[in-house]
Structures are given as structure tokens and as C-alpha cells.
CSV table of C-alpha atoms in Angstrom, one decimal:
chain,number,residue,atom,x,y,z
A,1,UNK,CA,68.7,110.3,119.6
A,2,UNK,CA,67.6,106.8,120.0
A,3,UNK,CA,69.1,103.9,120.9
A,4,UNK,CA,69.4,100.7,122.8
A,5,UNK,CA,71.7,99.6,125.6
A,6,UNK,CA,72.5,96.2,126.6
A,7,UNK,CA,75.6,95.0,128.8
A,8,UNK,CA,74.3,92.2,131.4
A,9,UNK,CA,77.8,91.9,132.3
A,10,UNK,CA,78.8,92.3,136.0
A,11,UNK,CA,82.3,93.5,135.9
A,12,UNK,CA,85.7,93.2,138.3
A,13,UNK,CA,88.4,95.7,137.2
A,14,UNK,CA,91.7,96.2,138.7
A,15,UNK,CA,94.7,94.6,140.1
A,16,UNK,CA,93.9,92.0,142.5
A,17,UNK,CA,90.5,91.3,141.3
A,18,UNK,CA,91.0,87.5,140.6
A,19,UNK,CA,91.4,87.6,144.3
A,20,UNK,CA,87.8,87.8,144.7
A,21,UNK,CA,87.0,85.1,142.4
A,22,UNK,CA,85.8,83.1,145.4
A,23,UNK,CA,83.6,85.8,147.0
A,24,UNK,CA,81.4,85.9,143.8
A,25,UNK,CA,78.2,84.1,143.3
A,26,UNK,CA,79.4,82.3,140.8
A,27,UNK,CA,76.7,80.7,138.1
A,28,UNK,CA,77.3,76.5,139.3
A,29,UNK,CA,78.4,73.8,141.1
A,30,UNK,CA,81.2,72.4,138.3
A,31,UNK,CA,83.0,74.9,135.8
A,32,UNK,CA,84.5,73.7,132.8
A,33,UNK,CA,88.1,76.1,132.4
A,34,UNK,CA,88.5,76.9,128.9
A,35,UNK,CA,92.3,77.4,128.2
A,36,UNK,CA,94.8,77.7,124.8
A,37,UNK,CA,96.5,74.6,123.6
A,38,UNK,CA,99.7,76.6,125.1
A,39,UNK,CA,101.8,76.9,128.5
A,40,UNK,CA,101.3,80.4,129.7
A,41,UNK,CA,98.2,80.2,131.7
A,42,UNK,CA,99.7,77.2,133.7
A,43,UNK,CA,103.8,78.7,133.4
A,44,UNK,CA,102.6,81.9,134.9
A,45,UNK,CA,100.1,80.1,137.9
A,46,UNK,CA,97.3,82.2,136.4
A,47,UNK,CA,95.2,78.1,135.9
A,48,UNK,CA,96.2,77.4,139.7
A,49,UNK,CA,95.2,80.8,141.0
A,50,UNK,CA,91.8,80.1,139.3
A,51,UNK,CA,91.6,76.4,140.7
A,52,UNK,CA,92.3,77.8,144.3
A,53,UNK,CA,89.3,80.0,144.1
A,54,UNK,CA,87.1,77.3,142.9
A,55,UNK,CA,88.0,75.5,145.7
A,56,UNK,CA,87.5,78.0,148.0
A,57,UNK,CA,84.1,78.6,146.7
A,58,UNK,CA,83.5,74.8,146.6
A,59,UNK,CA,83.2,74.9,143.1
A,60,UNK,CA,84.6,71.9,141.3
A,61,UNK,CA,86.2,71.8,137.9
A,62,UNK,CA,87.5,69.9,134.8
A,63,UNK,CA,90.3,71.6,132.1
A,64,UNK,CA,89.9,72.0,128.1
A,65,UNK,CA,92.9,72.7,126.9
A,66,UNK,CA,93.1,72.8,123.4
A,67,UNK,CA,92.3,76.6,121.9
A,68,UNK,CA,94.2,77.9,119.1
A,69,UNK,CA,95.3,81.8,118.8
A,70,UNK,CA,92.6,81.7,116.0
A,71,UNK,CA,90.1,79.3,117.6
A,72,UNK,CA,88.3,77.0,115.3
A,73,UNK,CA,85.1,75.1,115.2
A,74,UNK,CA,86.5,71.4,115.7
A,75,UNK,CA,87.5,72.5,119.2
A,76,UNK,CA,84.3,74.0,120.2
A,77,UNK,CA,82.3,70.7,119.1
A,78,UNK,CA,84.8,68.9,120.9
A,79,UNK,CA,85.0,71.2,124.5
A,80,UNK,CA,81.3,71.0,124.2
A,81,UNK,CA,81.1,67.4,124.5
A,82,UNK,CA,83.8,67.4,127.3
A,83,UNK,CA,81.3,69.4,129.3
A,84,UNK,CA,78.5,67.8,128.7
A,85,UNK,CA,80.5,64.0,130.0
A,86,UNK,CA,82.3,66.1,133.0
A,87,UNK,CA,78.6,67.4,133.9
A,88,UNK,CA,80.0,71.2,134.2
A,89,UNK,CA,77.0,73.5,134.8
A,90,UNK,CA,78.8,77.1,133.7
A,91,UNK,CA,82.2,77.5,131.8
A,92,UNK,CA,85.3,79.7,133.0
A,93,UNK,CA,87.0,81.3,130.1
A,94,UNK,CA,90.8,81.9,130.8
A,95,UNK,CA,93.3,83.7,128.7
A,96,UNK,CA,92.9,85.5,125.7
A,97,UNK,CA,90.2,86.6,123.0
A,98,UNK,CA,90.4,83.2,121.4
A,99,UNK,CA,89.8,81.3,124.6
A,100,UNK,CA,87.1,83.4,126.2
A,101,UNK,CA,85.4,83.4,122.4
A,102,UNK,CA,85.5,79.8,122.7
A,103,UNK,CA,84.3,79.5,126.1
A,104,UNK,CA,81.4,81.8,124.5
A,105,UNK,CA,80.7,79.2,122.2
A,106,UNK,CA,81.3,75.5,124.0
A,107,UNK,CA,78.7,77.3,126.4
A,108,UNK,CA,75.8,77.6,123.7
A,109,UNK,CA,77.1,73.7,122.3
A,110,UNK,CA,76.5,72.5,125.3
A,111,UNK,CA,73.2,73.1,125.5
A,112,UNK,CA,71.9,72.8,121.7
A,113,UNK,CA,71.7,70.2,119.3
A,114,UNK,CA,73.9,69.8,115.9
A,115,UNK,CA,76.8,71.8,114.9
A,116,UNK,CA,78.0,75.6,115.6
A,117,UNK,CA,78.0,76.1,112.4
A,118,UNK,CA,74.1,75.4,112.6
A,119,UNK,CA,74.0,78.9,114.3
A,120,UNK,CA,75.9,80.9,112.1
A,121,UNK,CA,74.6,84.2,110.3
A,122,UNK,CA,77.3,84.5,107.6
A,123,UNK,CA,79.3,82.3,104.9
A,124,UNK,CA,77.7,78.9,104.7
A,125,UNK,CA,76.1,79.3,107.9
A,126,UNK,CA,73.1,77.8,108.7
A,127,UNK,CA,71.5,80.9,110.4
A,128,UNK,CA,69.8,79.0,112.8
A,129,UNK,CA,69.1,80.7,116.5
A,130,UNK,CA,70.0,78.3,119.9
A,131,UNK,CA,67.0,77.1,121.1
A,132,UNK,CA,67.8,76.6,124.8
A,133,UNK,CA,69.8,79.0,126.8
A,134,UNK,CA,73.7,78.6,127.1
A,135,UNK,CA,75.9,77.8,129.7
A,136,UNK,CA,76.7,80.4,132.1
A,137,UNK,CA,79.7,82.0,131.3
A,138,UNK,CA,82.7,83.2,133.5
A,139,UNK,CA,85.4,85.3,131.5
A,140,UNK,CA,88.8,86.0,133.0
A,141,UNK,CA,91.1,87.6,130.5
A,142,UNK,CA,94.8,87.8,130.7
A,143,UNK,CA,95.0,90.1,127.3
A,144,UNK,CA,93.8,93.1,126.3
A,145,UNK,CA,92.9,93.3,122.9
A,146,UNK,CA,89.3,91.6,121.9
A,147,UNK,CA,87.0,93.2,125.1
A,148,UNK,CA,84.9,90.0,124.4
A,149,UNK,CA,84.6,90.2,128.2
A,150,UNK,CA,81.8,93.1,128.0
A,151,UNK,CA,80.6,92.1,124.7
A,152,UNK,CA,78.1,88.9,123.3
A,153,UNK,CA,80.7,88.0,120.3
A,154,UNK,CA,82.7,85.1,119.8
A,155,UNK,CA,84.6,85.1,116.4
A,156,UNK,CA,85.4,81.3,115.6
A,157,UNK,CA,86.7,79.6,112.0
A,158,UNK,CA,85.9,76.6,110.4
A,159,UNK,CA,88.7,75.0,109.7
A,160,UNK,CA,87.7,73.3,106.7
A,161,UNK,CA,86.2,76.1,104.8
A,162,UNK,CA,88.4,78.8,106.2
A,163,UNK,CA,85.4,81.0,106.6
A,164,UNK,CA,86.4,82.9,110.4
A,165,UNK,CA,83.1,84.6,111.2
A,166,UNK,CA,81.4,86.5,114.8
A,167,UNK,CA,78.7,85.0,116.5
A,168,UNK,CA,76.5,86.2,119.4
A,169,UNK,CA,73.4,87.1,121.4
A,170,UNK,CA,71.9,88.5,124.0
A,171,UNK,CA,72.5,85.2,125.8
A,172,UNK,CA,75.9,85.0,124.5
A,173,UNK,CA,77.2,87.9,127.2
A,174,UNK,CA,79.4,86.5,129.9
A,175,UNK,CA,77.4,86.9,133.5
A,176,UNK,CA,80.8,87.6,135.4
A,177,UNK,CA,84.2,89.2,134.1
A,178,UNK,CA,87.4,89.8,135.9
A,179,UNK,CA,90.1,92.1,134.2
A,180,UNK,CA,92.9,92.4,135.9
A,181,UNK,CA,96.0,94.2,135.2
A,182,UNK,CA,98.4,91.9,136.9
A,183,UNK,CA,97.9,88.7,134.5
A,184,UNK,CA,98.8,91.1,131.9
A,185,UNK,CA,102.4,91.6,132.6
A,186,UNK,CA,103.5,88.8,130.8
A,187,UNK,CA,102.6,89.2,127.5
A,188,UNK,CA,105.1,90.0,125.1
A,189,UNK,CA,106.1,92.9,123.3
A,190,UNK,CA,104.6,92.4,120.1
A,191,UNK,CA,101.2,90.4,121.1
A,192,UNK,CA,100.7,93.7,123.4
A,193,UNK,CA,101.2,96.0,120.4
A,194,UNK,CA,98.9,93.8,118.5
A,195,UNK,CA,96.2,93.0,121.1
A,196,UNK,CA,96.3,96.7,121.7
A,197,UNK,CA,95.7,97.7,118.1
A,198,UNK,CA,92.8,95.2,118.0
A,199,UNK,CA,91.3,97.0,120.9
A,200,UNK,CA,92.0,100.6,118.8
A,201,UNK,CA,90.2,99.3,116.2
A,202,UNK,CA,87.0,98.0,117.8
A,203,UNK,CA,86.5,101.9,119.2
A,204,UNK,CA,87.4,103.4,115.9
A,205,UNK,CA,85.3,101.4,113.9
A,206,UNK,CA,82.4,101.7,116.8
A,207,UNK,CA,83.0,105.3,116.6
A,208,UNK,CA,82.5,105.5,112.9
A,209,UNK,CA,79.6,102.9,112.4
A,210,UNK,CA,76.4,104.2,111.6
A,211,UNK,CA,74.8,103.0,114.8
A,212,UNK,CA,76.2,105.7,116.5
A,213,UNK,CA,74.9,107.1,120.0
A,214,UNK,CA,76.2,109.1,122.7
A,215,UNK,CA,77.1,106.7,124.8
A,216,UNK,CA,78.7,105.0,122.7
A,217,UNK,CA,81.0,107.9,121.6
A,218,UNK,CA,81.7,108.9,125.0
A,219,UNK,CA,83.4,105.1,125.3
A,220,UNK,CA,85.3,105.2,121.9
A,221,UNK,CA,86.8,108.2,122.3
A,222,UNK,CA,87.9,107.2,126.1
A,223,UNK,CA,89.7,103.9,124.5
A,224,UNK,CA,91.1,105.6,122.0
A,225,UNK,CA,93.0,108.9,123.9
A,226,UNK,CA,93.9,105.7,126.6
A,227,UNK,CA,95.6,103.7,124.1
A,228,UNK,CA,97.2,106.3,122.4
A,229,UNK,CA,98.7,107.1,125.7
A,230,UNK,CA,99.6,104.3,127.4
A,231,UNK,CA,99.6,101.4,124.4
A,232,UNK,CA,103.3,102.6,123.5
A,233,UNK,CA,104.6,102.3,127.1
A,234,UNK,CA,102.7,98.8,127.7
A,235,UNK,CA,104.7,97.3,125.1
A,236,UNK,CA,108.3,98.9,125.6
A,237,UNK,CA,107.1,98.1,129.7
A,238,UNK,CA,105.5,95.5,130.1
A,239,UNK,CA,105.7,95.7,133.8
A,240,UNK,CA,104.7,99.1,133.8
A,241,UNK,CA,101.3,98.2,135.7
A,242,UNK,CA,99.7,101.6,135.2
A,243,UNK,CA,99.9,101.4,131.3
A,244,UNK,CA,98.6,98.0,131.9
A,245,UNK,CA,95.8,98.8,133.1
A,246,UNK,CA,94.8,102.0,131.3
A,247,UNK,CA,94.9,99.8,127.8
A,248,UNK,CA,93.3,97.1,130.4
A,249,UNK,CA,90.4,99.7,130.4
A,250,UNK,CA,90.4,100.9,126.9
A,251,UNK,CA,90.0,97.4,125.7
A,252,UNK,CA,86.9,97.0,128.2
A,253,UNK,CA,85.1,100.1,127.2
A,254,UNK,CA,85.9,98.9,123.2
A,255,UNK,CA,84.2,95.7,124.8
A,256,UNK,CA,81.1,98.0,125.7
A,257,UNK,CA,81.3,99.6,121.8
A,258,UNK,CA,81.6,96.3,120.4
A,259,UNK,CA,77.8,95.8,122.7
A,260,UNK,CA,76.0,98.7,121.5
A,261,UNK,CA,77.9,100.0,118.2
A,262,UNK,CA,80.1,97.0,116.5
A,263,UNK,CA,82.6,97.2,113.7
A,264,UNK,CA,82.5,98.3,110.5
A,265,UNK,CA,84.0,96.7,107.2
A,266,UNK,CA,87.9,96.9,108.6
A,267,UNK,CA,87.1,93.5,110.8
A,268,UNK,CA,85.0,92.1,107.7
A,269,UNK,CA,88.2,93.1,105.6
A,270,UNK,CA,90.5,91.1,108.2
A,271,UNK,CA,89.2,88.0,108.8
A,272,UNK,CA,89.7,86.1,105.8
A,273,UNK,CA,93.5,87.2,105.9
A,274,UNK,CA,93.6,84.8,109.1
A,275,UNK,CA,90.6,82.8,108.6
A,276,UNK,CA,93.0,81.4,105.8
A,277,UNK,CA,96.5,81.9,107.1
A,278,UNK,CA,95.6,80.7,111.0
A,279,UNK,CA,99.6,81.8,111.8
A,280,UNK,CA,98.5,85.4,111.4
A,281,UNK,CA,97.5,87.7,114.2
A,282,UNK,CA,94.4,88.9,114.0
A,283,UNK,CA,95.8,92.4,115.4
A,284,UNK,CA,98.6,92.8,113.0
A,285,UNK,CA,96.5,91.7,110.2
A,286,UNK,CA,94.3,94.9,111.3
A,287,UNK,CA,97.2,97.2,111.3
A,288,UNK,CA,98.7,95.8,107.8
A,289,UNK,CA,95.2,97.0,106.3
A,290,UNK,CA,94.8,99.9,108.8
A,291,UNK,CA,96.6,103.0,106.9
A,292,UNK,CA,95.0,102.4,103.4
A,293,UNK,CA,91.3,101.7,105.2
A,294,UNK,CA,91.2,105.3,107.2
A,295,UNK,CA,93.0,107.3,104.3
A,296,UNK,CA,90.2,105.8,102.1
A,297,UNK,CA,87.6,107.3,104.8
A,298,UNK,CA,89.2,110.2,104.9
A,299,UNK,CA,89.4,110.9,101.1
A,300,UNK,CA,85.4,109.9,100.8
A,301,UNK,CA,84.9,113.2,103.0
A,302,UNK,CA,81.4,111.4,104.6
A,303,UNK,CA,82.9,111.1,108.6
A,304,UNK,CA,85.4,114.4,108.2
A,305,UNK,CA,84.6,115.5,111.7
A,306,UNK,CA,84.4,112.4,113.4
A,307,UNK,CA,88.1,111.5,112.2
A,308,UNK,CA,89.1,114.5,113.5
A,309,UNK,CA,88.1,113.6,116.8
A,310,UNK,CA,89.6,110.6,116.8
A,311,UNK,CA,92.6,112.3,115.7
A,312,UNK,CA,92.7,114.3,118.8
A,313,UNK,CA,92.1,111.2,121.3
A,314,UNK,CA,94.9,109.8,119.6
A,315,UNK,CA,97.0,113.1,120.5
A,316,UNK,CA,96.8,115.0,117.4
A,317,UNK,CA,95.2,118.0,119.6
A,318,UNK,CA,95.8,120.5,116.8
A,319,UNK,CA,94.1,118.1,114.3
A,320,UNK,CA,92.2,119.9,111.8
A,321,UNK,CA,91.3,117.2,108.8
A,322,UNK,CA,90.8,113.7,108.7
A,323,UNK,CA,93.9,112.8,107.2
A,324,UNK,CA,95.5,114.3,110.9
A,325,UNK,CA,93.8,110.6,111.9
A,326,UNK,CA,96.4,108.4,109.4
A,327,UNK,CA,99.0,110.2,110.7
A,328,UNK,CA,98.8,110.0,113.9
A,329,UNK,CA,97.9,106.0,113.9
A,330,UNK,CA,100.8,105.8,111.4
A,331,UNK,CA,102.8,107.7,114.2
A,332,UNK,CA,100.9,105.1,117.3
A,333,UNK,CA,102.3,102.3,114.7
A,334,UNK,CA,106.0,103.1,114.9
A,335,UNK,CA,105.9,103.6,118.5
A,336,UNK,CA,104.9,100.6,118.8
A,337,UNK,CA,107.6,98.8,116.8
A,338,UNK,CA,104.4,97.4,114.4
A,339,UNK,CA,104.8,99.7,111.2
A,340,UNK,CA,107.0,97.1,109.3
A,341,UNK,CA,104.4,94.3,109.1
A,342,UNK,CA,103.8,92.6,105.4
A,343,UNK,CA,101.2,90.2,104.2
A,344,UNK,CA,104.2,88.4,102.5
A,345,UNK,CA,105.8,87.2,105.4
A,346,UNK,CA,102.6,85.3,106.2
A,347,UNK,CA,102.5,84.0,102.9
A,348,UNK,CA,99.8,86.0,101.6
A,349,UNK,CA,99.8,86.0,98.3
A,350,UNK,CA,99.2,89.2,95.8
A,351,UNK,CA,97.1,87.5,93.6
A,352,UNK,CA,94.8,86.0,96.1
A,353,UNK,CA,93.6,90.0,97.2
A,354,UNK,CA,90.4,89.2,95.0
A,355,UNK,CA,89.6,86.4,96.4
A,356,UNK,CA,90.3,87.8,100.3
A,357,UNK,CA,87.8,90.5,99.0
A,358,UNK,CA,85.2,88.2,98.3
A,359,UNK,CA,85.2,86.6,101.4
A,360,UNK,CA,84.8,89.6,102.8
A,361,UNK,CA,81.5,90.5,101.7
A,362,UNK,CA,80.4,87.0,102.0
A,363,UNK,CA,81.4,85.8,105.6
A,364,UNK,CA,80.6,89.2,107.2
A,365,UNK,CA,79.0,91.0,105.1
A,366,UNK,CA,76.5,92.9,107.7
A,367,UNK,CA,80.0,94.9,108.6
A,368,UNK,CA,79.6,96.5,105.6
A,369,UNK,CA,76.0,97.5,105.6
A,370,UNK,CA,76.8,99.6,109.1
A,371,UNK,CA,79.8,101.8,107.4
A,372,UNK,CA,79.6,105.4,106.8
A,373,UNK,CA,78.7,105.1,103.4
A,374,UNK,CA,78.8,101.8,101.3
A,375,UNK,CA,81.7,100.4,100.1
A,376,UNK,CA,81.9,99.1,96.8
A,377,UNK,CA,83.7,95.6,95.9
A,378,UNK,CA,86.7,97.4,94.0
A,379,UNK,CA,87.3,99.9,96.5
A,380,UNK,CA,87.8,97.3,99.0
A,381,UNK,CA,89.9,95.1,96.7
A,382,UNK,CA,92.3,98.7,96.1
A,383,UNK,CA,92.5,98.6,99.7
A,384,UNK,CA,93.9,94.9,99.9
A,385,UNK,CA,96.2,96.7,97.1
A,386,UNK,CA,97.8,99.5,98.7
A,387,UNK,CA,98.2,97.6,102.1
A,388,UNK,CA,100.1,94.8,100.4
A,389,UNK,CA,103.7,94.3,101.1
């Protein structure tokens, strides 16, 4: 029974919470806000509810508004040099995973020489560490699906090599999160399902990894019996402020895994899919792989009982194999309107699979050296196989 915990990561949960923004002791004088190339942040007033808690505080600002749902390394380059010309001291990630990932990553740009890609482990990385400490960073997320506001990683993609890899640190934590329920409510139907799916993922995976711990399985299996719960009525609901934020918290404490466990060879498995077709969600290109990945766990017979737990936290409380898992996150899938999804209709191709499974191995690799048992390259291609549609 050994193992390490880290989470630095002062947290605000609950409705209200941005409210309290201002009463923080917040990490600077001048914030660069870090916000998606979209309109919801500033349609819904979530921007202007930010920028009259700054000024409250007395904190001034400057905007970056050019994230992409699958945020890419051009951008960070660029909101990194914004910062450093506005002369913002700590950056305010608002919105999503994509945006608070980026903020993550403007913040250690903005402090170290060269290029991101200088201080990337996998693919053509050039494995480098960041010599001088990042920014501070401040995330405020309005989803909940990456818990990249309790964990270190920012998962970015270059855009012209179409490698999407994870990057993080110790330093790489955010020093102050807010997660709050009510800039939730207007996310729609499907992004909830998929966002929620993501945040499925990150426990099961964390609860599977071979860096297991106690602590660690006591906050998988609290994500996952939350989302299995309250996932279906979030996105039939979306006002439903209760389901909210009990998938609000299950995407926090997968946050938490994601610090002391981390995924397994699913997320490796995923990212080339939208590292090379950037339209694709990352959460429904998890669930499009999802049923083929866990039956092939469960037919290996190497993590029997841990399925079956995870099978029960998913509401399967007579489960009794680890099959009982498939079907009940085949049965979480159509209650959530998501069990139709197909590669195709993102213009996946079948006869690319091969080459999606070599990416695999090569941009995150390290995913699969933490599974249950190793994987080898053409059981991971059958998986593209079977989940192809």
C-alpha cells in the first residue's frame, strides 16, 4: 500500500461559487481570460460575471479569445505572446476542457523560451522540462467532462502533425478552481452526454490503471455510481440543477484520479481519432471505442473483480462478471441518446484504423505501459475494428 498524493489545488464547489471570485486571494495584479473562439461564455454573461469580480478585486484584465473544441498549439504560442505584451501576471481559464487546457499551457509559454512543443514527452516531442515556473493559473469551468480543474494535464494538438498529446506537471496544477453548477445549465444535450462520458472514462480507466491506491478507488467509484445516476437526467434536464451538480462532482473527483492514477490505453486509443479529424468530440470518440475496449478487458480475465465493481457503481448491483460492466455502459449509452455514434460520419475512414493504431502507441504511448496487462499492437487495431461504423 504505497503511494503518492498530490492535488495543490484549492477548490470552490457549488452553485454560487463564482460569486466569491472576488473574495479570493487571487495569484496577480492583471489576468489574462482564456476563452473559445465561440459566443457562449459572453451570450450567457458567464465573461462579464468574471470581469465584475476582477474589478471588484481590483484585478485588471485582457481577453484571448481564440480556443478551438480541440485546442491546438498555434493558439497557445500565440495567447502566450498576448500575455507577455498585456503584462498579465496569472491566467484565468474560462469554459471548457479545451480552454482551461490551454490556459494550462499559455501559462508555462509565458514564462519559457521556444516552442510547446519543446516540452512535450510523446510523438515528436522534444521532451524538454520548463525551466522557470508558470504562470499562476485560475480555472473556472462551465463543463463537466475533462476535471482538468483538479488535475496538472493539458491535452493540446499540433496542428500540423496532427499528433494531439497530454502535457503536465506538478507546476502545471491550477492554484484556484471554481466549479459551479449554475454555468452548467446551458450546455446542450449532446455535449452533456459527451462531456459526461469523458468524465466516466477518466474514473474507469483510473480505476483500472496499474497505479492503483485506495484513495484513488474510493474517488472512481464515487464518479462513476454519480454519473450513472445523474449523467442521464443532466442531459434530458438540463436545468435540472441537482443532476448538474452531482456529474459537476463526478467530473471533479475523476479530476483528482486523473492526479494520482491517470488513464489507461482508451485515451491513447482516442486521441489520434480527433487529433486528425479536429470536428470530432473528444467524448463521443471515447464512447464510439468504448464497448469493444471493456469487452476486450473483460474477455482477458486480468481485472474481473474490479469490473465488477464498476459494474455495480454504474447500477448493475446484482453484477456478477465483468461483462455485467459492457452492459450496463451499453445501457448508460442509450440513455443518453449516444449509442448511435459512427466513425463514418466524421469521415473516419476504415482503412486508416492501422494507421490511428500507430499513433496510438507513438503519441501516448506511456497510457499503455500503465494498463492491466499489455496490449499488443493487433489487439488494439481489432479494437479500432469492431468499434467501426
Amino acid at each position: 500500500m504505497k503511494f503518492q498524493y498530490y492535488i495543490p489545488t484549492k477548490v470552490l464547489f457549488g452553485c454560487g461559487q463564482l460569486s466569491k471570485l472576488h473574495k479570493q486571494k487571487l495569484p496577480g495584479k492583471k489576468a489574462l481570460i482564456v476563452i473559445s473562439s465561440g459566443t457562449s461564455v459572453k451570450k450567457f454573461g458567464y465573461l462579464a460575471k468574471v470581469q465584475e469580480q476582477l474589478d471588484k478585486a481590483g484585478v485588471e484584465y485582457a481577453v484571448f479569445d481564440k480556443i478551438l473544441p480541440n485546442p491546438i498549439q498555434s493558439h497557445v504560442m500565440e495567447g502566450a505572446a498576448f500575455a507577455k505584451q498585456e503584462g498579465c501576471d496569472f491566467v484565468i481559464g474560462l469554459g471548457g476542457g479545451s480552454i482551461i487546457d490551454s490556459a494550462k499551457a499559455i501559462a508555462v509559454m509565458a514564462t519559457n523560451e521556444g516552442d510547446f512543443w519543446d516540452y512535450i514527452f510523446g510523438g515528436t516531442g522534444g521532451k524538454n522540462m520548463p525551466k522557470n515556473d508558470p504562470l499562476p493559473i485560475v480555472a473556472i469551468t462551465t463543463t463537466a467532462g475533462t476535471g482538468t480543474e483538479a488535475d496538472p494535464w493539458a491535452v493540446i494538438t499540433h496542428q500540423d502533425r496532427n499528433e494531439k498529446i497530454g502535457f503536465g506537471y506538478d507546476k502545471s496544477f491550477p492554484v484556484l478552481s471554481i466549479v459551479d453548477p449554475e454555468l452548467m445549465v446551458s450546455v446542450p444535450e449532446k455535449l452533456t452526454a459527451y462531456q459526461g462520458f469523458d468524465a466516466l472514462f477518466h474514473s474507469t480507466e483510473g480505476y483500472l490503471n496499474k497505479n492503483m491506491s485506495p484513495i484513488n478507488d474510493m474517488y472512481t467509484l464515487k464518479a462513476i455510481e454519480l454519473i450513472g445516476k445523474y449523467l442521464p437526467i443532466a442531459v434530458k434536464d438540463g436545468q435540472n440543477l441537482e443532476a448538474r451538480e452531482n456529474v459537476a462532482l463526478a467530473n471533479t473527483l475523476s479530476g483528482m484520479s486523473e492526479s494520482i492514477s491517470g488513464c489507461i490505453s482508451e485515451h491513447a486509443m482516442e486521441h489520434p481519432l480527433s487529433g486528425h479529424n479536429p470536428k470530432l468530440e473528444h467524448g463521443a470518440g471515447l464512447i464510439m471505442i468504448c464497448q469493444a475496449y471493456y469487452a476486450y478487458w473483460a474477455h482477458r480475465g486480468v481485472v474481473d473483480q474490479r469490473m465488477i465493481d464498476m459494474a455495480k457503481a454504474l447500477g448493475r448491483r446484482d453484477a456478477t462478471k465483468p461483462e455485467d460492466f459492457v452492459t450496463a455502459l451499453h445501457e448508460l449509452m442509450v440513455a443518453c441518446g449516444v449509442d448511435d455514434l459512427k466513425m463514418s460520419d466524421y469521415g473516419i475512414q476504415e482503412g486508416d484504423l492501422e494507421m490511428y493504431t500507430k499513433a496510438a502507441y507513438e503519441t501516448m504511448g506511456g497510457l499503455f505501459t500503465v494498463d492491466p496487462a499489455p496490449m499488443p499492437f493487433e489487439d488494439c487495431f481489432k479494437i479500432y475494428q469492431e468499434s467501426y461504423k
